[in-house]
Coordinates of C-alpha atoms and ligand atoms in Angstrom, one line a residue:
X1 CA 98.6 136.4 127.9
X2 CA 98.4 135.7 124.4
X3 CA 101.8 135.1 124.1
X4 CA 101.9 132.5 126.9
X5 CA 99.2 130.6 125.3
X6 CA 101.0 130.8 122.1
X7 CA 104.1 129.5 123.9
X8 CA 102.4 126.6 125.7
X9 CA 100.6 125.6 122.4
X10 CA 103.8 125.5 120.5
X11 CA 105.5 123.3 123.3
X12 CA 102.5 121.0 123.5
X13 CA 102.5 120.6 119.7
X14 CA 106.3 119.6 119.9
X15 CA 105.9 116.9 122.7
X16 CA 103.2 115.4 120.7
X17 CA 105.2 115.4 117.8
X18 CA 108.2 114.2 119.4
X19 CA 106.1 111.2 120.9
X20 CA 104.7 110.2 117.5
X21 CA 108.3 110.4 115.9
X22 CA 109.8 108.3 118.5
X23 CA 106.6 105.8 118.5
X24 CA 107.4 105.5 114.9
X25 CA 110.9 105.0 115.0
X26 CA 110.6 102.3 117.5
X27 CA 108.2 100.6 115.4
X28 CA 110.4 100.9 112.2
X29 CA 113.3 99.2 114.3
X30 CA 111.1 96.4 115.4
X31 CA 110.0 96.0 111.7
X32 CA 113.5 95.8 110.6
X33 CA 114.3 93.1 113.4
X34 CA 110.9 91.3 112.5
X35 CA 112.0 90.9 108.9
X36 CA 115.8 89.4 110.0
X37 CA 114.2 87.4 112.7
X38 CA 111.2 85.7 110.8
X39 CA 108.3 87.1 112.7
X40 CA 106.3 87.5 109.7
X41 CA 103.8 84.9 108.5
X42 CA 101.0 84.7 105.5
X43 CA 97.5 83.7 106.4
X44 CA 95.1 82.8 103.8
X45 CA 91.6 83.7 103.4
X46 CA 89.4 81.5 101.1
X47 CA 87.4 83.3 98.2
X48 CA 84.4 81.2 97.2
X49 CA 81.9 81.2 94.2
X50 CA 78.7 83.1 95.1
X51 CA 76.4 80.6 93.5
X52 CA 77.6 77.3 95.1
X53 CA 80.3 78.1 97.5
X54 CA 83.2 76.5 95.8
X55 CA 86.9 77.6 96.5
X56 CA 88.0 79.8 93.5
X57 CA 90.8 81.3 95.3
X58 CA 92.5 83.0 98.5
X59 CA 94.1 86.3 99.6
X60 CA 97.3 86.1 101.4
X61 CA 97.3 88.4 104.4
X62 CA 100.5 89.4 106.2
X63 CA 100.6 88.7 110.1
X64 CA 103.3 89.9 112.5
X65 CA 104.0 88.0 115.6
X66 CA 105.6 90.1 118.1
X67 CA 106.5 88.0 120.9
X68 CA 103.0 86.9 122.3
X69 CA 101.2 89.6 120.5
X70 CA 100.1 90.0 116.7
X71 CA 100.0 93.3 115.3
X72 CA 97.5 93.9 112.9
X73 CA 98.7 94.9 109.5
X74 CA 96.6 98.2 109.5
X75 CA 99.1 99.2 112.2
X76 CA 102.6 98.6 110.7
X77 CA 101.6 98.4 106.8
X78 CA 101.4 102.4 106.7
X79 CA 104.6 102.7 108.7
X80 CA 106.3 100.2 106.5
X81 CA 105.3 102.1 103.4
X82 CA 106.4 105.4 104.9
X83 CA 109.9 104.3 105.7
X84 CA 110.3 102.3 102.5
X85 CA 110.5 98.8 104.3
X86 CA 107.5 97.9 102.7
X87 CA 110.0 96.9 99.8
X88 CA 111.7 94.2 101.6
X89 CA 108.6 93.2 103.4
X90 CA 106.7 93.0 100.1
X91 CA 110.0 90.8 98.6
X92 CA 109.5 88.4 101.6
X93 CA 105.4 88.3 100.9
X94 CA 106.3 87.5 97.0
X95 CA 108.8 84.6 98.2
X96 CA 106.6 83.2 101.0
X97 CA 103.4 83.2 98.8
X98 CA 105.4 81.6 95.8
X99 CA 106.9 79.1 98.1
X100 CA 103.9 78.0 99.9
X101 CA 102.1 77.5 96.4
X102 CA 105.1 75.4 95.4
X103 CA 104.9 73.4 98.6
X104 CA 101.0 72.8 98.2
X105 CA 101.1 72.0 94.7
X106 CA 103.6 69.2 95.5
X107 CA 101.2 67.7 98.2
X108 CA 97.5 68.7 96.8
X109 CA 95.8 68.4 93.7
X110 CA 94.1 71.7 93.3
X111 CA 95.7 75.0 94.5
X112 CA 93.3 78.1 93.4
X113 CA 95.0 81.2 92.5
X114 CA 96.6 83.0 95.5
X115 CA 96.2 86.8 95.5
X116 CA 99.0 89.1 97.2
X117 CA 98.7 92.8 98.1
X118 CA 101.1 95.2 96.5
X119 CA 101.7 98.8 97.8
X120 CA 102.3 101.8 95.4
X121 CA 105.6 102.1 97.0
X122 CA 106.8 98.6 95.7
X123 CA 106.2 100.0 92.0
X124 CA 109.5 102.1 92.4
X125 CA 112.9 100.6 91.8
X126 CA 113.3 97.8 92.0
X127 CA 110.6 96.5 89.9
X128 CA 108.1 94.4 91.7
X129 CA 106.7 93.0 88.4
X130 CA 110.3 91.5 87.7
X131 CA 110.6 90.2 91.3
X132 CA 107.2 88.5 90.8
X133 CA 107.7 87.1 87.6
X134 CA 111.6 86.0 88.6
X135 CA 110.1 84.3 91.6
X136 CA 107.5 82.3 89.7
X137 CA 110.0 81.3 87.0
X138 CA 112.6 80.2 89.5
X139 CA 110.1 77.9 91.1
X140 CA 109.0 76.6 87.8
X141 CA 105.4 77.8 88.5
X142 CA 102.9 79.0 85.7
X143 CA 101.7 82.8 86.1
X144 CA 98.2 81.5 86.8
X145 CA 98.9 80.6 90.4
X146 CA 99.2 84.1 91.3
X147 CA 97.0 87.5 91.5
X148 CA 97.8 90.7 92.6
X149 CA 95.7 93.3 94.6
X150 CA 96.3 96.8 94.2
X151 CA 94.4 100.2 95.0
X152 CA 93.6 103.1 93.1
X153 CA 96.3 105.2 94.7
X154 CA 98.9 103.3 92.6
X155 CA 98.0 105.5 89.9
X156 CA 98.7 108.6 91.8
X157 CA 102.0 107.8 92.8
X158 CA 104.1 109.8 90.6
X159 CA 107.5 108.0 91.4
X160 CA 107.1 104.7 89.9
X161 CA 106.0 103.1 86.5
X162 CA 102.9 101.1 88.1
X163 CA 100.9 101.1 84.8
X164 CA 103.7 99.8 82.8
X165 CA 104.4 97.2 85.2
X166 CA 100.9 96.2 85.8
X167 CA 100.7 95.7 81.9
X168 CA 103.7 93.5 82.2
X169 CA 102.0 91.4 84.8
X170 CA 98.9 91.1 82.9
X171 CA 100.5 90.2 79.9
X172 CA 102.4 87.3 81.4
X173 CA 99.0 86.0 82.7
X174 CA 98.9 87.3 86.3
X175 CA 95.3 88.4 87.4
X176 CA 95.1 91.8 88.7
X177 CA 92.4 92.9 90.9
X178 CA 91.3 96.6 92.2
X179 CA 91.1 96.5 95.9
X180 CA 88.8 98.4 98.4
X181 CA 86.7 99.6 95.2
X182 CA 84.5 102.6 96.1
X183 CA 86.7 104.2 98.7
X184 CA 89.4 106.8 98.1
X185 CA 89.2 108.6 94.8
X186 CA 87.5 106.1 92.9
X187 CA 87.8 107.9 89.5
X188 CA 86.2 105.7 86.9
X189 CA 88.9 106.7 84.6
X190 CA 91.2 104.7 86.6
X191 CA 89.2 101.5 85.6
X192 CA 90.4 102.1 82.2
X193 CA 94.0 103.0 82.6
X194 CA 94.5 99.9 84.7
X195 CA 94.7 96.5 83.3
X196 CA 92.4 95.0 85.9
X197 CA 90.4 91.8 85.6
X198 CA 88.5 91.9 89.1
X199 CA 86.9 94.5 91.1
X200 CA 86.8 93.9 95.0
X201 CA 83.9 96.1 96.7
X202 CA 85.1 97.5 99.7
X203 CA 83.9 96.1 103.0
X204 CA 82.1 99.3 104.0
X205 CA 79.5 98.7 101.3
X206 CA 78.8 95.3 102.2
X207 CA 78.5 96.4 105.9
X208 CA 75.6 98.6 104.9
X209 CA 74.1 96.6 102.2
X210 CA 71.5 95.0 104.4
X211 CA 69.6 97.9 106.7
X212 CA 66.4 98.0 108.3
X213 CA 63.4 99.3 106.3
X214 CA 63.6 103.1 105.7
X215 CA 67.0 103.4 106.3
X216 CA 69.7 104.3 103.3
X217 CA 71.5 101.3 102.4
X218 CA 74.1 100.7 100.2
X219 CA 72.2 98.3 97.8
X220 CA 71.7 100.6 94.9
X221 CA 75.6 101.6 94.7
X222 CA 76.5 97.9 95.2
X223 CA 73.9 97.0 92.2
X224 CA 75.6 99.9 90.0
X225 CA 79.1 98.7 90.8
X226 CA 78.2 95.2 89.8
X227 CA 76.7 96.3 86.6
X228 CA 79.5 98.5 85.6
X229 CA 82.1 95.9 86.3
X230 CA 80.2 93.2 84.4
X231 CA 79.7 95.5 81.4
X232 CA 83.6 95.9 81.6
X233 CA 83.8 92.1 81.7
X234 CA 85.3 92.3 85.0
X235 CA 84.7 89.9 88.0
X236 CA 83.5 91.1 91.2
X237 CA 84.3 90.1 94.7
X238 CA 82.6 91.3 97.8
X239 CA 84.9 92.0 100.8
X240 CA 83.9 91.5 104.5
X241 CA 80.9 89.1 103.7
X242 CA 79.7 88.5 107.4
X243 CA 75.9 87.4 107.5
X244 CA 73.7 84.9 105.5
X245 CA 71.5 88.1 104.6
X246 CA 74.4 89.9 102.9
X247 CA 75.2 86.8 101.0
X248 CA 71.8 86.3 99.9
X249 CA 71.6 90.1 98.8
X250 CA 74.8 89.7 96.8
X251 CA 74.0 86.6 95.0
X252 CA 70.6 88.3 94.0
X253 CA 72.6 91.3 92.6
X254 CA 74.8 88.9 90.6
X255 CA 78.1 89.3 92.4
X256 CA 80.6 86.6 91.4
X257 CA 82.9 86.0 94.4
X258 CA 82.6 86.3 98.1
X259 CA 85.1 86.6 100.9
X260 CA 84.4 87.1 104.4
X261 CA 84.2 85.8 107.9
X262 CA 80.6 84.1 106.9
X263 CA 82.9 81.5 105.2
X264 CA 86.2 81.9 106.9
X265 CA 88.5 84.1 108.6
X266 CA 92.0 84.3 107.2
X267 CA 93.9 80.9 108.1
X268 CA 97.3 79.8 109.0
X269 CA 98.8 77.9 106.1
X270 CA 98.3 74.5 107.8
X271 CA 94.6 75.0 108.7
X272 CA 94.0 76.7 105.4
X273 CA 95.4 73.5 103.4
X274 CA 93.6 71.0 105.9
X275 CA 90.1 72.6 105.3
X276 CA 90.2 74.0 101.6
X277 CA 92.8 71.9 99.7
X278 CA 92.1 68.2 98.3
X279 CA 95.0 65.8 98.7
X280 CA 96.1 64.1 95.7
X281 CA 96.9 60.8 97.7
X282 CA 93.3 60.6 99.4
X283 CA 90.8 63.0 97.6
Ligands
C2E1 P1 92.5 94.3 102.2 O1 93.7 94.0 101.3 O2 91.5 95.1 101.8 O3 92.3 92.8 102.9 C1 91.0 92.5 103.5 C2 90.9 92.9 104.9 O4 89.6 92.4 105.4 C3 91.8 91.8 105.9 O5 92.3 92.5 107.0 C4 90.9 90.8 106.2 O6 91.3 89.8 107.3 C5 89.6 91.5 106.6 N1 88.6 90.9 106.4 C6 88.1 89.8 105.7 N2 87.0 89.4 105.8 C7 86.4 90.2 106.8 C8 85.2 90.3 107.3 O7 84.0 89.6 107.1 N3 84.8 91.1 108.3 C9 85.9 92.0 108.7 N4 85.6 92.7 109.6 N5 87.1 92.2 108.1 C10 87.4 91.0 107.3 P2 93.8 92.5 107.4 O8 94.4 90.9 107.4 O9 93.9 93.0 108.8 O10 94.5 93.4 106.5 C11 94.4 94.9 106.5 C12 95.0 95.5 105.2 O11 96.3 95.4 105.4 C13 94.7 94.8 104.2 O12 93.3 95.0 103.4 C14 95.8 95.3 102.9 O13 95.4 96.6 102.5 C15 96.9 95.4 103.9 N6 97.8 94.1 103.8 C16 97.5 93.0 104.3 N7 98.6 92.2 103.8 C17 99.5 92.9 103.1 C18 100.6 92.5 102.4 O14 101.2 91.6 102.4 N8 101.2 93.6 101.7 C19 100.6 94.9 101.7 N9 101.3 95.7 100.7 N10 99.5 95.1 102.2 C20 98.8 94.2 103.1
MG2 MG1 93.5 92.8 99.6
MG3 MG1 90.3 95.4 100.6
MG4 MG1 92.6 97.7 102.5

């Protein structure tokens, strides 16, 4: 009987693995096609000053239109990272972001720094720092127009020379933000090793910032993160701010910048420009 059960278990496991592998393969094939057929788009989510709500930046977020459906990044970025497609996809993101900034600067007076997300895998060859600096140089744009967002996991990736590349970007004048802070490994030593100027508190901490009396909220943690960041001269962005109560608490705690649905969802480029960028011709 034991043998039969074992046999079944193995067969079951194999079938499940087969399914997972083939699902991944089809996604990989579709991602490759998406890149060729221009199915990607960048959306832009405003970042505003906590004190007065003025626009201080925006995060570029990748969107994939697959026919009529929109596949969220959380479903395809991990696959793209695993199979290496994140490198050409990431190059597309850099080119699109720089192209969009150039286009906006031609038409509008003020375009705030735009932040793009980078995966650890992008710090392998070819060098993502060169790709970014070349793109800006080619477009004739100053480095101040762009920022990059990384997670602590770049430090853990043994393949790339991420710290050197980040140093090069920072030296060239590109702002670096540490994304999803407080999740993952969050070793404080990374803050010393990475040349970051901005710390983004993960959405999960903002979600539990304001809770009913008696419940354990994240307020003490958020307070400590902000104090630590400020003592290191880092600016603090709160991610995923959805309610006026959260905004009020963050203001009280001295958080610098707010990003979240309370102000705006990520917007298509046209809508972002229309709502947030001031025109040179009719201000
Ligand atoms: P992230 O970099 O932490 O981006 C913030 C995510 O939070 C975005 O999800 C954004 O839409 C979402 N968000 C913003 N405000 C709120 C809010 O108030 N409530 C809630 N519930 N969510 C909010 P999105 O666009 O689905 O992206 C998910 C993740 O995919 C990103 O997390 C980032 O890690 C990755 N990603 C997106 N675009 C790129 C890209 O171009 N390259 C790379 N490597 N990764 C990307
Ligand atoms: Mg991000
Ligand atoms: Mg984040
Ligand atoms: Mg994330």
